[in-house]
Amino acid sequence: MENFILQLPTRIYFGKNQIENLGKAIRPYGNKVLIVTGKGSVKKYGIFDSVVDYLNKDGIKWFEYSGICPNPRLSSVTEGIKIARENNIDFILALGGGSVIDAVKAMAFGIYVEGDLWDYYLEDRRIEKALPIGTVLTLSATGSEMNGGSVITNEDKKQKYPFFSYKLTPKISILDPTYTFTVPPDQTAYGIADIFSHILEQYFSPTCGAWVPDRIAEALMKTVIHWGPIAYKEPKNYIARANIMWASSMALNGIIGAGKITDWATHLMEHELSAYYDIPHGEGLAILQPYWMEFALDEETINSFDTYGRNVWDINGMSDEKTARESIVRTREFLDSLDLPSHLQDVGIDDKYLKEMAENLEKRFNTIGRFKILKRDDIEKIYRMAL
Ligand code: NZQ
Ligand code: ZN
């Protein structure tokens, strides 16, 4: 187990009708709220109306900025910052999925940045302060509702990078599983692939003896394997949506990464795909994750895959090597059961930029991955395996 410092500052309001607490939850942080939304789902399904009703009831003044798209753009962040500055906003509320939340985090610290905001994403700079933010989550996937991460796309530079600061962790998050009843099957599946990948990125690690995070991670994976396909087939199944929603937050709120060196190579490789081809994050992960596993499995890593096979997929009675290989097959079958693609060509990606994307990652990070360290040639190889 590695040393760690962990702080979980988000007050979670989980369950049906928790929106009733919104005004009371925001009030300690201010009285002028900027509500930020995506392309329209929250208005179509009544969540926006419900939010403003409760803010009005509690006498909280609100402004609106709508139109954040999936894989949120730097330009939309800049526009949001302008609106927040003009209206002297003191709290920003994200209504939506990870894209809206990540854009809100960028606005929250961007409001205090004088120079180029993108430099913070390029150079992992430290931030001094940020506006407090909250979320009303409508899609279970990223965990952004309970962490300090923000992933933004610079559309001009074809770059998509993460930025992290504890100062960006939401103060409050409303997690009402009924809000995810309207998420269409494909987005539900992308979300499940993302949650599962977050767990794997932290589970596969060079750190030994971290039983607490590892056994929690296994319980989360079993939850996703059981309830994910049910949420996919029965969008209004409350128990399924509730378990997937809480699994999404638990997968990336710091708990299963605490005390461990974590990998994140698959995520960084996926961000390149999204930057170049604007595909949904979870779709790219579903393609890449099993190929990364195939590449990462060797004599040094076999024990981790063996443990994964036995504890998560209940594979018994096989040799270590067979168990390890079977665990990768089971992972792919699980993703297939959600009708997720398994090849880059399935989503219209050919080999044109694979080398360039591998070079970009080398330029930005030198090597990626901590469980299995990947150099440029390894990255390109995994992309080609996935073709
Ligand atoms: O824009 P609207 O109209 O709201 O529609 C959205 C969008 O089209 C729709 N949607 C959301 N809630 C809905 C709904 N449709 C019907 N009913 C609802 N209740 O779903 C579509 C996708 O939304 P988006 O927010 O893009 O999805 P997701 O939550 O998967 O977020 C993806 C983004 O988060 C980043 C990804 O890279 C990607 O940019 N990530 C953020 C992380 C973090 N901050 O910790 C970690 C992740 O690994 C990830 O990189
Ligand atoms: Zn992710």
CSV table of C-alpha atoms and ligand atoms in Angstrom, one decimal:
chain,number,residue,atom,x,y,z
A,1,MET,CA,0.0,0.0,0.0
A,2,GLU,CA,1.3,3.5,-0.9
A,3,ASN,CA,1.0,6.5,1.3
A,4,PHE,CA,-2.0,8.7,0.5
A,5,ILE,CA,-3.9,11.8,1.5
A,6,LEU,CA,-7.6,11.6,0.7
A,7,GLN,CA,-10.3,14.2,1.1
A,8,LEU,CA,-13.9,13.7,-0.2
A,9,PRO,CA,-15.6,17.1,0.1
A,10,THR,CA,-18.7,16.4,-2.0
A,11,ARG,CA,-22.0,16.3,-0.1
A,12,ILE,CA,-24.0,13.7,-2.0
A,13,TYR,CA,-27.8,13.8,-2.1
A,14,PHE,CA,-28.7,10.4,-3.4
A,15,GLY,CA,-32.2,9.1,-4.4
A,16,LYS,CA,-35.6,10.1,-5.6
A,17,ASN,CA,-36.7,13.8,-5.2
A,18,GLN,CA,-33.4,14.9,-3.6
A,19,ILE,CA,-33.7,18.0,-5.8
A,20,GLU,CA,-35.9,19.4,-3.1
A,21,ASN,CA,-32.7,20.0,-1.1
A,22,LEU,CA,-31.0,22.0,-3.9
A,23,GLY,CA,-31.6,25.6,-2.6
A,24,LYS,CA,-30.7,24.7,0.9
A,25,ALA,CA,-27.5,23.0,-0.3
A,26,ILE,CA,-26.4,25.9,-2.5
A,27,ARG,CA,-27.2,28.7,-0.1
A,28,PRO,CA,-24.0,28.5,2.0
A,29,TYR,CA,-22.0,29.2,-1.1
A,30,GLY,CA,-23.8,32.2,-2.5
A,31,ASN,CA,-26.9,33.6,-4.0
A,32,LYS,CA,-26.1,34.1,-7.7
A,33,VAL,CA,-26.0,30.8,-9.6
A,34,LEU,CA,-25.0,30.1,-13.2
A,35,ILE,CA,-26.8,27.0,-14.4
A,36,VAL,CA,-24.9,25.3,-17.2
A,37,THR,CA,-26.5,22.6,-19.4
A,38,GLY,CA,-25.8,20.5,-22.5
A,39,LYS,CA,-27.6,20.4,-25.8
A,40,GLY,CA,-31.2,20.1,-24.5
A,41,SER,CA,-31.9,16.8,-22.8
A,42,VAL,CA,-32.4,18.5,-19.4
A,43,LYS,CA,-35.1,20.8,-20.8
A,44,LYS,CA,-36.7,18.1,-22.8
A,45,TYR,CA,-37.1,15.8,-19.8
A,46,GLY,CA,-38.1,18.5,-17.2
A,47,ILE,CA,-35.0,18.5,-15.0
A,48,PHE,CA,-34.2,22.1,-15.8
A,49,ASP,CA,-37.8,23.3,-14.9
A,50,SER,CA,-37.6,21.4,-11.6
A,51,VAL,CA,-34.2,22.9,-10.8
A,52,VAL,CA,-35.3,26.5,-11.4
A,53,ASP,CA,-38.5,25.9,-9.5
A,54,TYR,CA,-36.5,25.0,-6.4
A,55,LEU,CA,-34.0,27.8,-6.8
A,56,ASN,CA,-36.9,30.3,-7.2
A,57,LYS,CA,-38.6,28.9,-4.2
A,58,ASP,CA,-35.5,29.4,-2.1
A,59,GLY,CA,-35.0,33.0,-3.5
A,60,ILE,CA,-31.7,32.1,-5.3
A,61,LYS,CA,-31.0,34.2,-8.4
A,62,TRP,CA,-30.0,32.2,-11.4
A,63,PHE,CA,-28.5,32.8,-14.9
A,64,GLU,CA,-28.3,30.2,-17.7
A,65,TYR,CA,-25.7,29.1,-20.2
A,66,SER,CA,-26.7,26.2,-22.4
A,67,GLY,CA,-25.2,24.2,-25.3
A,68,ILE,CA,-22.2,22.4,-24.0
A,69,CYS,CA,-21.5,19.5,-26.3
A,70,PRO,CA,-20.1,16.0,-25.6
A,71,ASN,CA,-16.3,16.2,-25.5
A,72,PRO,CA,-16.6,19.8,-24.3
A,73,ARG,CA,-14.7,22.5,-26.2
A,74,LEU,CA,-12.4,25.1,-24.9
A,75,SER,CA,-14.3,27.7,-26.8
A,76,SER,CA,-17.5,27.0,-24.9
A,77,VAL,CA,-15.6,27.2,-21.6
A,78,THR,CA,-14.4,30.7,-22.6
A,79,GLU,CA,-17.9,31.8,-23.5
A,80,GLY,CA,-19.2,30.5,-20.1
A,81,ILE,CA,-16.4,32.4,-18.2
A,82,LYS,CA,-17.5,35.6,-20.0
A,83,ILE,CA,-21.1,35.1,-18.8
A,84,ALA,CA,-20.0,34.2,-15.2
A,85,ARG,CA,-17.7,37.4,-15.1
A,86,GLU,CA,-20.4,39.7,-16.5
A,87,ASN,CA,-23.0,38.5,-13.9
A,88,ASN,CA,-20.7,38.3,-10.9
A,89,ILE,CA,-21.6,34.7,-10.4
A,90,ASP,CA,-20.7,33.0,-7.1
A,91,PHE,CA,-21.7,29.4,-7.7
A,92,ILE,CA,-21.9,27.3,-10.9
A,93,LEU,CA,-24.3,24.4,-11.2
A,94,ALA,CA,-23.9,21.8,-13.8
A,95,LEU,CA,-27.0,20.0,-15.1
A,96,GLY,CA,-26.0,17.0,-17.2
A,97,GLY,CA,-23.3,14.4,-17.7
A,98,GLY,CA,-19.5,14.5,-17.5
A,99,SER,CA,-19.2,16.9,-20.4
A,100,VAL,CA,-21.2,19.7,-18.7
A,101,ILE,CA,-19.6,19.0,-15.4
A,102,ASP,CA,-16.1,19.2,-16.8
A,103,ALA,CA,-16.8,22.4,-18.7
A,104,VAL,CA,-18.2,23.9,-15.4
A,105,LYS,CA,-15.0,23.0,-13.6
A,106,ALA,CA,-12.9,24.7,-16.3
A,107,MET,CA,-15.1,27.8,-15.9
A,108,ALA,CA,-14.8,27.7,-12.1
A,109,PHE,CA,-11.1,28.2,-12.1
A,110,GLY,CA,-10.8,29.9,-15.6
A,111,ILE,CA,-12.7,32.9,-14.2
A,112,TYR,CA,-9.5,33.7,-12.2
A,113,VAL,CA,-7.0,33.0,-15.0
A,114,GLU,CA,-5.6,36.0,-16.8
A,115,GLY,CA,-3.5,34.2,-19.5
A,116,ASP,CA,-4.2,31.2,-21.7
A,117,LEU,CA,-6.4,28.7,-19.9
A,118,TRP,CA,-5.2,25.9,-22.1
A,119,ASP,CA,-1.7,26.2,-20.6
A,120,TYR,CA,-3.2,24.7,-17.4
A,121,TYR,CA,-4.2,21.6,-19.3
A,122,LEU,CA,-0.9,21.4,-21.1
A,123,GLU,CA,1.4,21.9,-18.2
A,124,ASP,CA,-0.6,20.6,-15.2
A,125,ARG,CA,-0.3,23.9,-13.5
A,126,ARG,CA,-1.5,24.5,-9.9
A,127,ILE,CA,-4.5,26.7,-9.3
A,128,GLU,CA,-5.0,29.0,-6.4
A,129,LYS,CA,-8.7,29.3,-6.4
A,130,ALA,CA,-12.0,28.3,-8.1
A,131,LEU,CA,-15.6,29.2,-7.7
A,132,PRO,CA,-17.6,26.6,-5.8
A,133,ILE,CA,-19.6,24.2,-8.1
A,134,GLY,CA,-22.4,21.7,-7.8
A,135,THR,CA,-23.9,19.1,-10.1
A,136,VAL,CA,-27.3,17.6,-10.9
A,137,LEU,CA,-26.2,14.4,-12.6
A,138,THR,CA,-28.2,13.0,-15.5
A,139,LEU,CA,-25.8,10.3,-16.9
A,140,SER,CA,-23.8,7.7,-14.9
A,141,ALA,CA,-20.3,7.4,-16.4
A,142,THR,CA,-17.4,9.7,-15.5
A,143,GLY,CA,-17.5,10.2,-11.8
A,144,SER,CA,-16.9,13.9,-12.4
A,145,GLU,CA,-19.8,14.5,-9.9
A,146,MET,CA,-17.4,13.6,-7.1
A,147,ASN,CA,-13.9,14.3,-8.3
A,148,GLY,CA,-11.6,17.2,-9.2
A,149,GLY,CA,-11.0,16.1,-12.8
A,150,SER,CA,-11.9,18.2,-15.9
A,151,VAL,CA,-11.3,16.9,-19.4
A,152,ILE,CA,-11.5,19.5,-22.2
A,153,THR,CA,-10.9,19.5,-25.9
A,154,ASN,CA,-9.0,22.2,-27.7
A,155,GLU,CA,-10.7,21.9,-31.0
A,156,ASP,CA,-8.1,24.1,-32.9
A,157,LYS,CA,-5.2,22.0,-31.7
A,158,LYS,CA,-6.9,18.6,-31.9
A,159,GLN,CA,-5.9,18.1,-28.2
A,160,LYS,CA,-8.0,16.6,-25.4
A,161,TYR,CA,-6.3,16.6,-22.0
A,162,PRO,CA,-7.3,16.1,-18.4
A,163,PHE,CA,-6.7,18.6,-15.6
A,164,PHE,CA,-7.0,17.8,-11.9
A,165,SER,CA,-7.3,19.9,-8.7
A,166,TYR,CA,-9.0,19.1,-5.4
A,167,LYS,CA,-10.2,22.7,-5.6
A,168,LEU,CA,-12.5,21.7,-8.4
A,169,THR,CA,-14.3,18.9,-6.6
A,170,PRO,CA,-18.1,19.7,-6.5
A,171,LYS,CA,-19.4,20.9,-3.1
A,172,ILE,CA,-22.7,19.2,-3.7
A,173,SER,CA,-24.1,16.6,-6.1
A,174,ILE,CA,-27.6,15.6,-6.6
A,175,LEU,CA,-27.7,11.9,-7.7
A,176,ASP,CA,-31.3,11.0,-8.5
A,177,PRO,CA,-31.3,7.7,-10.5
A,178,THR,CA,-34.7,8.5,-12.1
A,179,TYR,CA,-32.9,11.3,-14.0
A,180,THR,CA,-31.0,8.6,-15.9
A,181,PHE,CA,-34.2,6.8,-17.0
A,182,THR,CA,-34.1,8.8,-20.3
A,183,VAL,CA,-30.5,8.1,-21.2
A,184,PRO,CA,-30.6,6.2,-24.5
A,185,PRO,CA,-29.2,2.6,-24.7
A,186,ASP,CA,-26.0,3.6,-26.6
A,187,GLN,CA,-25.1,6.3,-24.0
A,188,THR,CA,-26.0,3.9,-21.2
A,189,ALA,CA,-23.6,1.4,-22.6
A,190,TYR,CA,-20.8,4.0,-23.1
A,191,GLY,CA,-21.3,5.0,-19.5
A,192,ILE,CA,-21.0,1.4,-18.3
A,193,ALA,CA,-17.8,0.9,-20.4
A,194,ASP,CA,-16.4,4.1,-18.8
A,195,ILE,CA,-17.2,3.1,-15.3
A,196,PHE,CA,-15.7,-0.4,-15.8
A,197,SER,CA,-12.6,1.1,-17.4
A,198,HIS,CA,-12.1,3.5,-14.5
A,199,ILE,CA,-12.1,0.6,-12.1
A,200,LEU,CA,-9.6,-1.4,-14.2
A,201,GLU,CA,-7.3,1.6,-14.6
A,202,GLN,CA,-6.9,1.6,-10.8
A,203,TYR,CA,-7.1,-2.1,-10.2
A,204,PHE,CA,-4.2,-3.1,-12.5
A,205,SER,CA,-1.3,-1.6,-10.6
A,206,PRO,CA,2.3,-2.3,-9.6
A,207,THR,CA,1.3,-1.7,-5.9
A,208,CYS,CA,1.1,-4.9,-3.9
A,209,GLY,CA,-1.0,-5.7,-0.8
A,210,ALA,CA,-3.6,-3.0,-1.3
A,211,TRP,CA,-6.5,-5.2,-0.2
A,212,VAL,CA,-8.9,-2.5,0.9
A,213,PRO,CA,-9.1,-0.7,-2.5
A,214,ASP,CA,-8.8,-3.9,-4.5
A,215,ARG,CA,-11.7,-5.8,-2.8
A,216,ILE,CA,-13.9,-2.7,-3.1
A,217,ALA,CA,-12.9,-2.4,-6.8
A,218,GLU,CA,-13.9,-6.1,-7.3
A,219,ALA,CA,-17.3,-5.5,-5.6
A,220,LEU,CA,-17.9,-2.5,-7.9
A,221,MET,CA,-16.9,-4.5,-11.0
A,222,LYS,CA,-19.4,-7.3,-10.0
A,223,THR,CA,-22.0,-4.6,-9.5
A,224,VAL,CA,-21.5,-3.2,-12.9
A,225,ILE,CA,-21.3,-6.7,-14.6
A,226,HIS,CA,-24.6,-7.6,-12.9
A,227,TRP,CA,-26.7,-4.4,-13.1
A,228,GLY,CA,-25.1,-2.8,-16.3
A,229,PRO,CA,-26.9,-5.1,-18.8
A,230,ILE,CA,-30.2,-4.7,-16.8
A,231,ALA,CA,-30.0,-0.9,-17.0
A,232,TYR,CA,-29.2,-1.2,-20.7
A,233,LYS,CA,-32.3,-3.4,-21.4
A,234,GLU,CA,-34.6,-1.9,-18.8
A,235,PRO,CA,-34.0,1.9,-18.8
A,236,LYS,CA,-36.6,2.5,-16.1
A,237,ASN,CA,-35.3,-0.2,-13.7
A,238,TYR,CA,-34.7,2.0,-10.6
A,239,ILE,CA,-32.5,-0.6,-8.8
A,240,ALA,CA,-30.3,-1.0,-11.9
A,241,ARG,CA,-30.0,2.7,-12.5
A,242,ALA,CA,-29.3,3.4,-8.8
A,243,ASN,CA,-26.5,0.8,-8.5
A,244,ILE,CA,-24.9,2.0,-11.7
A,245,MET,CA,-25.1,5.6,-10.6
A,246,TRP,CA,-23.4,5.0,-7.3
A,247,ALA,CA,-20.9,2.7,-8.9
A,248,SER,CA,-20.0,5.6,-11.3
A,249,SER,CA,-19.2,7.9,-8.4
A,250,MET,CA,-17.5,5.3,-6.3
A,251,ALA,CA,-15.3,4.2,-9.3
A,252,LEU,CA,-13.6,7.6,-9.6
A,253,ASN,CA,-14.0,9.5,-6.3
A,254,GLY,CA,-10.5,8.5,-5.1
A,255,ILE,CA,-11.4,5.6,-2.8
A,256,ILE,CA,-10.3,2.7,-5.0
A,257,GLY,CA,-7.1,4.6,-6.2
A,258,ALA,CA,-6.1,5.5,-2.6
A,259,GLY,CA,-2.9,3.7,-1.6
A,260,LYS,CA,-2.2,2.6,-5.2
A,261,ILE,CA,-0.1,3.6,-8.2
A,262,THR,CA,-2.7,3.7,-11.0
A,263,ASP,CA,-2.3,3.2,-14.8
A,264,TRP,CA,-4.5,5.3,-17.0
A,265,ALA,CA,-2.9,4.4,-20.3
A,266,THR,CA,-6.1,3.3,-21.9
A,267,HIS,CA,-7.7,6.6,-21.0
A,268,LEU,CA,-4.9,8.7,-22.4
A,269,MET,CA,-5.0,6.6,-25.6
A,270,GLU,CA,-8.8,7.1,-25.9
A,271,HIS,CA,-8.6,10.8,-25.4
A,272,GLU,CA,-6.5,11.0,-28.5
A,273,LEU,CA,-9.2,9.1,-30.4
A,274,SER,CA,-11.9,11.5,-29.1
A,275,ALA,CA,-9.7,14.5,-30.0
A,276,TYR,CA,-9.2,13.4,-33.6
A,277,TYR,CA,-12.6,11.8,-34.3
A,278,ASP,CA,-15.0,13.2,-31.7
A,279,ILE,CA,-16.3,9.7,-30.7
A,280,PRO,CA,-17.9,9.2,-27.3
A,281,HIS,CA,-15.4,8.5,-24.6
A,282,GLY,CA,-16.9,5.2,-23.5
A,283,GLU,CA,-17.1,3.9,-27.0
A,284,GLY,CA,-13.4,4.4,-27.5
A,285,LEU,CA,-12.6,2.8,-24.2
A,286,ALA,CA,-14.8,-0.3,-25.0
A,287,ILE,CA,-12.7,-0.8,-28.2
A,288,LEU,CA,-9.3,-0.2,-26.6
A,289,GLN,CA,-9.5,-1.8,-23.1
A,290,PRO,CA,-9.3,-5.5,-24.1
A,291,TYR,CA,-6.5,-4.9,-26.5
A,292,TRP,CA,-4.6,-3.0,-23.8
A,293,MET,CA,-5.2,-6.1,-21.6
A,294,GLU,CA,-3.9,-8.4,-24.2
A,295,PHE,CA,-0.8,-6.3,-24.6
A,296,ALA,CA,-0.2,-5.9,-20.9
A,297,LEU,CA,-0.5,-9.6,-20.1
A,298,ASP,CA,3.0,-11.1,-19.7
A,299,GLU,CA,5.0,-13.1,-17.2
A,300,GLU,CA,5.4,-10.1,-14.9
A,301,THR,CA,1.7,-9.2,-14.9
A,302,ILE,CA,0.0,-12.6,-15.0
A,303,ASN,CA,-0.8,-12.7,-11.3
A,304,SER,CA,-2.9,-9.5,-11.5
A,305,PHE,CA,-4.9,-10.9,-14.4
A,306,ASP,CA,-5.2,-14.3,-12.6
A,307,THR,CA,-6.6,-12.5,-9.5
A,308,TYR,CA,-9.0,-10.5,-11.7
A,309,GLY,CA,-10.2,-13.7,-13.4
A,310,ARG,CA,-10.8,-15.5,-10.2
A,311,ASN,CA,-12.3,-12.7,-8.0
A,312,VAL,CA,-14.3,-10.8,-10.6
A,313,TRP,CA,-15.3,-13.4,-13.2
A,314,ASP,CA,-15.3,-16.4,-10.8
A,315,ILE,CA,-13.1,-18.5,-13.1
A,316,ASN,CA,-12.0,-21.6,-11.2
A,317,GLY,CA,-10.1,-24.8,-12.0
A,318,MET,CA,-7.8,-23.4,-14.7
A,319,SER,CA,-4.1,-22.7,-14.7
A,320,ASP,CA,-3.0,-19.1,-13.9
A,321,GLU,CA,-2.3,-18.5,-17.6
A,322,LYS,CA,-5.6,-19.8,-18.8
A,323,THR,CA,-7.5,-17.9,-16.1
A,324,ALA,CA,-5.7,-14.7,-17.1
A,325,ARG,CA,-6.5,-15.2,-20.8
A,326,GLU,CA,-10.1,-16.2,-20.1
A,327,SER,CA,-10.5,-13.0,-18.0
A,328,ILE,CA,-9.8,-10.9,-21.1
A,329,VAL,CA,-12.2,-12.9,-23.2
A,330,ARG,CA,-14.9,-12.4,-20.5
A,331,THR,CA,-14.2,-8.7,-20.5
A,332,ARG,CA,-14.8,-8.5,-24.2
A,333,GLU,CA,-17.9,-10.6,-24.0
A,334,PHE,CA,-19.3,-8.3,-21.4
A,335,LEU,CA,-18.7,-5.3,-23.6
A,336,ASP,CA,-20.2,-7.2,-26.6
A,337,SER,CA,-23.3,-7.9,-24.5
A,338,LEU,CA,-23.9,-4.1,-24.5
A,339,ASP,CA,-23.6,-3.9,-28.2
A,340,LEU,CA,-20.4,-1.9,-28.0
A,341,PRO,CA,-17.9,-1.9,-30.9
A,342,SER,CA,-14.7,-3.9,-30.7
A,343,HIS,CA,-12.7,-2.4,-33.6
A,344,LEU,CA,-11.7,1.1,-34.5
A,345,GLN,CA,-13.0,0.5,-38.0
A,346,ASP,CA,-16.4,-0.1,-36.6
A,347,VAL,CA,-16.5,3.6,-35.7
A,348,GLY,CA,-14.9,4.8,-38.9
A,349,ILE,CA,-11.3,5.1,-37.7
A,350,ASP,CA,-8.6,3.9,-40.1
A,351,ASP,CA,-4.8,3.8,-39.7
A,352,LYS,CA,-4.2,7.4,-41.0
A,353,TYR,CA,-3.5,9.1,-37.7
A,354,LEU,CA,-2.5,6.1,-35.4
A,355,LYS,CA,1.2,6.9,-35.6
A,356,GLU,CA,0.6,10.7,-35.1
A,357,MET,CA,-1.6,10.0,-32.0
A,358,ALA,CA,1.1,7.8,-30.5
A,359,GLU,CA,3.7,10.5,-31.2
A,360,ASN,CA,1.4,13.1,-29.6
A,361,LEU,CA,1.3,11.0,-26.4
A,362,GLU,CA,5.0,10.6,-26.4
A,363,LYS,CA,5.5,14.4,-26.8
A,364,ARG,CA,3.1,15.2,-24.0
A,365,PHE,CA,3.8,12.5,-21.5
A,366,ASN,CA,7.0,10.7,-22.7
A,367,THR,CA,5.6,7.3,-21.6
A,368,ILE,CA,2.1,6.4,-20.4
A,369,GLY,CA,0.8,3.8,-18.0
A,370,ARG,CA,2.3,2.8,-14.6
A,371,PHE,CA,1.2,-0.9,-14.5
A,372,LYS,CA,2.5,-1.5,-17.9
A,373,ILE,CA,4.7,1.3,-19.1
A,374,LEU,CA,4.0,2.1,-22.8
A,375,LYS,CA,6.4,3.8,-25.2
A,376,ARG,CA,5.4,5.3,-28.5
A,377,ASP,CA,5.8,2.1,-30.4
A,378,ASP,CA,3.8,0.1,-27.8
A,379,ILE,CA,1.0,2.7,-28.1
A,380,GLU,CA,0.9,2.5,-31.9
A,381,LYS,CA,0.9,-1.3,-31.6
A,382,ILE,CA,-2.2,-1.3,-29.4
A,383,TYR,CA,-4.0,1.1,-31.7
A,384,ARG,CA,-3.1,-1.3,-34.6
A,385,MET,CA,-4.3,-4.3,-32.7
A,386,ALA,CA,-7.6,-2.5,-32.3
A,387,LEU,CA,-8.0,-1.6,-36.0
B,1,NZQ,O1,-26.2,17.4,-24.3
B,1,NZQ,P1,-27.4,16.8,-23.8
B,1,NZQ,O2,-28.6,17.2,-24.5
B,1,NZQ,O3,-27.6,16.9,-22.3
B,1,NZQ,O4,-27.3,15.2,-24.1
B,1,NZQ,C1,-26.3,14.4,-23.6
B,1,NZQ,C2,-25.2,14.0,-24.5
B,1,NZQ,O5,-25.7,14.0,-25.9
B,1,NZQ,C3,-26.9,13.0,-23.3
B,1,NZQ,N1,-27.6,12.9,-22.0
B,1,NZQ,C4,-27.1,13.2,-20.8
B,1,NZQ,N2,-28.0,13.0,-19.8
B,1,NZQ,C5,-29.1,12.5,-20.4
B,1,NZQ,C6,-28.9,12.5,-21.8
B,1,NZQ,N3,-29.8,12.1,-22.7
B,1,NZQ,C7,-31.0,11.7,-22.2
B,1,NZQ,N4,-31.3,11.7,-20.9
B,1,NZQ,C8,-30.4,12.1,-20.0
B,1,NZQ,N5,-30.7,12.1,-18.7
B,1,NZQ,O6,-25.8,12.1,-23.3
B,1,NZQ,C9,-24.9,12.6,-24.2
B,1,NZQ,C10,-23.5,12.4,-23.6
B,1,NZQ,O7,-23.3,13.2,-22.5
B,1,NZQ,P2,-21.8,13.5,-21.9
B,1,NZQ,O8,-21.9,14.4,-20.8
B,1,NZQ,O9,-20.9,13.8,-23.0
B,1,NZQ,O10,-21.4,12.0,-21.4
B,1,NZQ,P3,-20.4,11.5,-20.3
B,1,NZQ,O11,-21.1,11.7,-19.0
B,1,NZQ,O12,-20.0,10.2,-20.7
B,1,NZQ,O13,-19.2,12.5,-20.3
B,1,NZQ,C11,-18.1,12.3,-21.3
B,1,NZQ,C12,-17.0,13.3,-21.1
B,1,NZQ,O14,-16.4,13.2,-19.8
B,1,NZQ,C13,-15.0,13.0,-19.9
B,1,NZQ,C14,-14.9,12.3,-21.2
B,1,NZQ,O15,-13.6,12.3,-21.8
B,1,NZQ,C15,-15.9,13.1,-22.1
B,1,NZQ,O16,-15.4,14.3,-22.5
B,1,NZQ,N6,-14.4,12.3,-18.7
B,1,NZQ,C16,-14.4,13.0,-17.6
B,1,NZQ,C17,-13.8,12.5,-16.4
B,1,NZQ,C18,-13.8,13.2,-15.2
B,1,NZQ,N7,-14.1,14.5,-15.2
B,1,NZQ,O17,-13.4,12.7,-14.1
B,1,NZQ,C19,-13.2,11.1,-16.4
B,1,NZQ,C20,-13.6,10.3,-17.6
B,1,NZQ,O18,-12.6,9.3,-17.8
B,1,NZQ,C21,-13.8,11.1,-18.9
B,1,NZQ,O19,-12.5,11.3,-19.6
B,2,ZN,ZN,-13.3,7.6,-18.4
